[in-house]
PDB file of C-alpha atoms and ligand atoms in Angstrom:
ATOM      1  CA  UNK A  21     102.372-156.888 263.722  1.00  0.00           C
ATOM      2  CA  UNK A  22     102.593-156.844 267.497  1.00  0.00           C
ATOM      3  CA  UNK A  23     105.462-158.817 269.003  1.00  0.00           C
ATOM      4  CA  UNK A  24     104.235-161.992 270.613  1.00  0.00           C
ATOM      5  CA  UNK A  25     105.247-162.027 274.268  1.00  0.00           C
ATOM      6  CA  UNK A  26     106.840-165.498 274.381  1.00  0.00           C
ATOM      7  CA  UNK A  27     110.323-164.021 273.941  1.00  0.00           C
ATOM      8  CA  UNK A  28     110.117-162.599 277.449  1.00  0.00           C
ATOM      9  CA  UNK A  29     111.929-164.770 279.916  1.00  0.00           C
ATOM     10  CA  UNK A  30     111.752-163.722 283.537  1.00  0.00           C
ATOM     11  CA  UNK A  31     115.288-163.079 284.753  1.00  0.00           C
ATOM     12  CA  UNK A  32     114.894-164.243 288.318  1.00  0.00           C
ATOM     13  CA  UNK A  33     118.392-165.663 288.702  1.00  0.00           C
ATOM     14  CA  UNK A  34     121.725-163.976 288.140  1.00  0.00           C
ATOM     15  CA  UNK A  35     123.327-165.475 285.038  1.00  0.00           C
ATOM     16  CA  UNK A  36     127.078-165.478 284.411  1.00  0.00           C
ATOM     17  CA  UNK A  37     128.064-162.804 281.938  1.00  0.00           C
ATOM     18  CA  UNK A  38     129.699-163.613 278.628  1.00  0.00           C
ATOM     19  CA  UNK A  39     131.220-160.666 276.763  1.00  0.00           C
ATOM     20  CA  UNK A  40     128.975-158.319 278.696  1.00  0.00           C
ATOM     21  CA  UNK A  41     129.024-154.590 278.040  1.00  0.00           C
ATOM     22  CA  UNK A  42     128.117-152.043 280.713  1.00  0.00           C
ATOM     23  CA  UNK A  43     125.047-150.167 279.530  1.00  0.00           C
ATOM     24  CA  UNK A  44     123.335-148.779 282.577  1.00  0.00           C
ATOM     25  CA  UNK A  45     120.476-151.113 283.424  1.00  0.00           C
ATOM     26  CA  UNK A  46     120.814-152.944 280.093  1.00  0.00           C
ATOM     27  CA  UNK A  47     122.846-156.124 280.346  1.00  0.00           C
ATOM     28  CA  UNK A  48     123.962-157.119 276.862  1.00  0.00           C
ATOM     29  CA  UNK A  49     125.293-160.636 276.357  1.00  0.00           C
ATOM     30  CA  UNK A  50     126.832-162.627 273.524  1.00  0.00           C
ATOM     31  CA  UNK A  51     126.455-160.299 270.522  1.00  0.00           C
ATOM     32  CA  UNK A  52     127.215-162.474 267.477  1.00  0.00           C
ATOM     33  CA  UNK A  53     126.691-162.741 263.747  1.00  0.00           C
ATOM     34  CA  UNK A  54     127.196-165.199 260.908  1.00  0.00           C
ATOM     35  CA  UNK A  55     129.587-165.024 257.935  1.00  0.00           C
ATOM     36  CA  UNK A  56     128.115-163.164 254.932  1.00  0.00           C
ATOM     37  CA  UNK A  57     129.384-161.583 251.719  1.00  0.00           C
ATOM     38  CA  UNK A  58     129.355-157.859 250.951  1.00  0.00           C
ATOM     39  CA  UNK A  59     126.097-156.716 249.312  1.00  0.00           C
ATOM     40  CA  UNK A  60     124.026-159.490 250.866  1.00  0.00           C
ATOM     41  CA  UNK A  61     122.049-159.375 254.110  1.00  0.00           C
ATOM     42  CA  UNK A  62     123.572-160.381 257.431  1.00  0.00           C
ATOM     43  CA  UNK A  63     122.094-161.365 260.748  1.00  0.00           C
ATOM     44  CA  UNK A  64     122.771-160.394 264.357  1.00  0.00           C
ATOM     45  CA  UNK A  65     121.891-162.177 267.576  1.00  0.00           C
ATOM     46  CA  UNK A  66     122.155-160.829 271.112  1.00  0.00           C
ATOM     47  CA  UNK A  67     120.553-161.128 274.503  1.00  0.00           C
ATOM     48  CA  UNK A  68     119.389-157.927 276.224  1.00  0.00           C
ATOM     49  CA  UNK A  69     118.307-158.003 279.865  1.00  0.00           C
ATOM     50  CA  UNK A  70     116.654-155.034 281.511  1.00  0.00           C
ATOM     51  CA  UNK A  71     118.030-155.113 285.074  1.00  0.00           C
ATOM     52  CA  UNK A  72     116.427-151.756 285.848  1.00  0.00           C
ATOM     53  CA  UNK A  73     113.189-151.012 287.651  1.00  0.00           C
ATOM     54  CA  UNK A  74     111.345-149.470 284.719  1.00  0.00           C
ATOM     55  CA  UNK A  75     110.288-150.782 281.340  1.00  0.00           C
ATOM     56  CA  UNK A  76     112.289-149.720 278.288  1.00  0.00           C
ATOM     57  CA  UNK A  77     111.954-150.094 274.521  1.00  0.00           C
ATOM     58  CA  UNK A  78     114.606-151.086 271.982  1.00  0.00           C
ATOM     59  CA  UNK A  79     113.750-148.477 269.365  1.00  0.00           C
ATOM     60  CA  UNK A  80     116.281-149.150 266.618  1.00  0.00           C
ATOM     61  CA  UNK A  81     119.644-150.674 265.763  1.00  0.00           C
ATOM     62  CA  UNK A  82     122.309-149.377 263.389  1.00  0.00           C
ATOM     63  CA  UNK A  83     125.790-150.320 262.215  1.00  0.00           C
ATOM     64  CA  UNK A  84     128.392-148.849 259.865  1.00  0.00           C
ATOM     65  CA  UNK A  85     128.635-152.367 258.372  1.00  0.00           C
ATOM     66  CA  UNK A  86     125.196-152.224 256.685  1.00  0.00           C
ATOM     67  CA  UNK A  87     122.822-149.771 255.059  1.00  0.00           C
ATOM     68  CA  UNK A  88     120.226-150.375 257.749  1.00  0.00           C
ATOM     69  CA  UNK A  89     119.214-152.821 260.445  1.00  0.00           C
ATOM     70  CA  UNK A  90     115.699-154.170 260.957  1.00  0.00           C
ATOM     71  CA  UNK A  91     114.317-156.180 263.841  1.00  0.00           C
ATOM     72  CA  UNK A  92     112.663-159.338 262.512  1.00  0.00           C
ATOM     73  CA  UNK A  93     110.862-162.315 263.937  1.00  0.00           C
ATOM     74  CA  UNK A  94     111.117-165.708 262.264  1.00  0.00           C
ATOM     75  CA  UNK A  95     108.090-167.969 262.320  1.00  0.00           C
ATOM     76  CA  UNK A  96     106.524-170.860 260.474  1.00  0.00           C
ATOM     77  CA  UNK A  97     103.126-170.323 258.865  1.00  0.00           C
ATOM     78  CA  UNK A  98     101.428-173.234 257.106  1.00  0.00           C
ATOM     79  CA  UNK A  99     104.764-175.022 257.018  1.00  0.00           C
ATOM     80  CA  UNK A 100     106.552-172.111 255.351  1.00  0.00           C
ATOM     81  CA  UNK A 101     109.379-170.250 257.121  1.00  0.00           C
ATOM     82  CA  UNK A 102     108.775-166.501 257.122  1.00  0.00           C
ATOM     83  CA  UNK A 103     110.119-163.348 258.762  1.00  0.00           C
ATOM     84  CA  UNK A 104     108.115-160.379 259.916  1.00  0.00           C
ATOM     85  CA  UNK A 105     109.489-156.952 260.846  1.00  0.00           C
ATOM     86  CA  UNK A 106     108.938-155.784 264.411  1.00  0.00           C
ATOM     87  CA  UNK A 107     107.153-152.435 264.138  1.00  0.00           C
ATOM     88  CA  UNK A 108     107.359-149.652 266.685  1.00  0.00           C
ATOM     89  CA  UNK A 109     110.281-151.026 268.681  1.00  0.00           C
ATOM     90  CA  UNK A 110     110.620-153.988 271.006  1.00  0.00           C
ATOM     91  CA  UNK A 111     109.388-153.433 274.598  1.00  0.00           C
ATOM     92  CA  UNK A 112     111.664-154.855 277.311  1.00  0.00           C
ATOM     93  CA  UNK A 113     109.844-154.760 280.672  1.00  0.00           C
ATOM     94  CA  UNK A 114     111.903-154.471 283.867  1.00  0.00           C
ATOM     95  CA  UNK A 115     113.482-157.768 284.900  1.00  0.00           C
ATOM     96  CA  UNK A 116     113.026-159.472 281.537  1.00  0.00           C
ATOM     97  CA  UNK A 117     115.316-160.538 278.692  1.00  0.00           C
ATOM     98  CA  UNK A 118     114.771-159.896 274.991  1.00  0.00           C
ATOM     99  CA  UNK A 119     116.527-162.773 273.239  1.00  0.00           C
ATOM    100  CA  UNK A 120     117.538-162.422 269.605  1.00  0.00           C
ATOM    101  CA  UNK A 121     118.382-166.012 268.658  1.00  0.00           C
ATOM    102  CA  UNK A 122     118.079-168.384 265.675  1.00  0.00           C
ATOM    103  CA  UNK A 123     114.448-169.185 264.723  1.00  0.00           C
ATOM    104  CA  UNK A 124     113.114-166.276 266.775  1.00  0.00           C
ATOM    105  CA  UNK A 125     113.797-162.604 266.895  1.00  0.00           C
ATOM    106  CA  UNK A 126     116.869-161.472 264.970  1.00  0.00           C
ATOM    107  CA  UNK A 127     118.568-158.320 263.767  1.00  0.00           C
ATOM    108  CA  UNK A 128     118.622-158.209 259.979  1.00  0.00           C
ATOM    109  CA  UNK A 129     121.548-156.306 258.476  1.00  0.00           C
ATOM    110  CA  UNK A 130     120.222-155.056 255.144  1.00  0.00           C
ATOM    111  CA  UNK A 131     122.773-154.331 252.430  1.00  0.00           C
ATOM    112  CA  UNK A 132     126.160-155.229 253.907  1.00  0.00           C
ATOM    113  CA  UNK A 133     128.806-152.622 253.062  1.00  0.00           C
ATOM    114  CA  UNK A 134     131.563-155.061 253.965  1.00  0.00           C
ATOM    115  CA  UNK A 135     132.002-158.819 254.109  1.00  0.00           C
ATOM    116  CA  UNK A 136     131.472-160.445 257.504  1.00  0.00           C
ATOM    117  CA  UNK A 137     134.356-162.867 257.810  1.00  0.00           C
ATOM    118  CA  UNK A 138     134.545-165.599 260.416  1.00  0.00           C
ATOM    119  CA  UNK A 139     136.243-164.202 263.524  1.00  0.00           C
ATOM    120  CA  UNK A 140     135.791-160.531 262.572  1.00  0.00           C
ATOM    121  CA  UNK A 141     134.158-158.005 264.873  1.00  0.00           C
ATOM    122  CA  UNK A 142     132.015-155.010 263.986  1.00  0.00           C
ATOM    123  CA  UNK A 143     130.093-152.435 266.062  1.00  0.00           C
ATOM    124  CA  UNK A 144     126.317-152.243 266.350  1.00  0.00           C
ATOM    125  CA  UNK A 145     124.493-149.454 268.178  1.00  0.00           C
ATOM    126  CA  UNK A 146     121.301-150.324 270.048  1.00  0.00           C
ATOM    127  CA  UNK A 147     119.095-147.310 270.751  1.00  0.00           C
ATOM    128  CA  UNK A 148     116.822-147.575 273.787  1.00  0.00           C
ATOM    129  CA  UNK A 149     114.040-145.165 274.704  1.00  0.00           C
ATOM    130  CA  UNK A 150     115.391-144.628 278.235  1.00  0.00           C
ATOM    131  CA  UNK A 151     118.866-146.186 278.363  1.00  0.00           C
ATOM    132  CA  UNK A 152     119.964-144.281 275.247  1.00  0.00           C
ATOM    133  CA  UNK A 153     122.423-145.511 272.628  1.00  0.00           C
ATOM    134  CA  UNK A 154     124.648-148.462 273.494  1.00  0.00           C
ATOM    135  CA  UNK A 155     127.353-149.664 271.114  1.00  0.00           C
ATOM    136  CA  UNK A 156     128.590-153.245 271.351  1.00  0.00           C
ATOM    137  CA  UNK A 157     130.958-155.351 269.238  1.00  0.00           C
ATOM    138  CA  UNK A 158     129.384-158.272 267.397  1.00  0.00           C
ATOM    139  CA  UNK A 159     131.639-161.235 266.636  1.00  0.00           C
ATOM    140  CA  UNK A 160     131.204-163.276 263.459  1.00  0.00           C
ATOM    141  CA  UNK A 161     130.824-166.920 264.484  1.00  0.00           C
ATOM    142  CA  UNK A 162     129.923-170.129 262.684  1.00  0.00           C
ATOM    143  CA  UNK A 163     127.188-170.731 265.245  1.00  0.00           C
ATOM    144  CA  UNK A 164     124.691-173.535 265.129  1.00  0.00           C
ATOM    145  CA  UNK A 165     122.319-173.855 262.206  1.00  0.00           C
ATOM    146  CA  UNK A 166     118.771-172.666 262.732  1.00  0.00           C
ATOM    147  CA  UNK A 167     116.996-175.616 264.381  1.00  0.00           C
ATOM    148  CA  UNK A 168     114.008-175.412 262.077  1.00  0.00           C
ATOM    149  CA  UNK A 169     114.305-176.615 258.492  1.00  0.00           C
ATOM    150  CA  UNK A 170     113.947-173.886 255.879  1.00  0.00           C
ATOM    151  CA  UNK A 171     114.671-171.141 258.364  1.00  0.00           C
ATOM    152  CA  UNK A 172     117.821-169.174 257.639  1.00  0.00           C
ATOM    153  CA  UNK A 173     117.685-166.839 260.611  1.00  0.00           C
TER     154      UNK A 173
HETATM  155 CU1   CU B 206     115.155-161.305 258.893  1.00  0.00          CU
END
């Protein structure tokens, strides 16, 4: 299904950077994950701002820590929490932020090859259509629970 455009937040003010990685026009902030056991699925959250002048697309994400990574969107339908895969990449227009955060878009780590222990760090590579591949370290944090009941991610 097509991504719903509410995740796009106009970045009209300069925000202070937290654990930012230089990635050309892509400003990547607060890459984090939750504790999970080997063999299960993990989750990744990150904020990606396109500071460039042209639109870009987040095509895919990969990590040596899992068999594959999918982009998902959490939503509630008829009172039931569900997740849908984002097909065809996630467009990030110039000057906007794609926010992967609890109860919204998230990165789903399918088939963890290693446990994700609290405090550990692991690399994830974000592949953009124009900005190319960008590898950032995700930190395993306790984080806040998903604000919506029944929603795990
Ligand atoms: Cu998911």
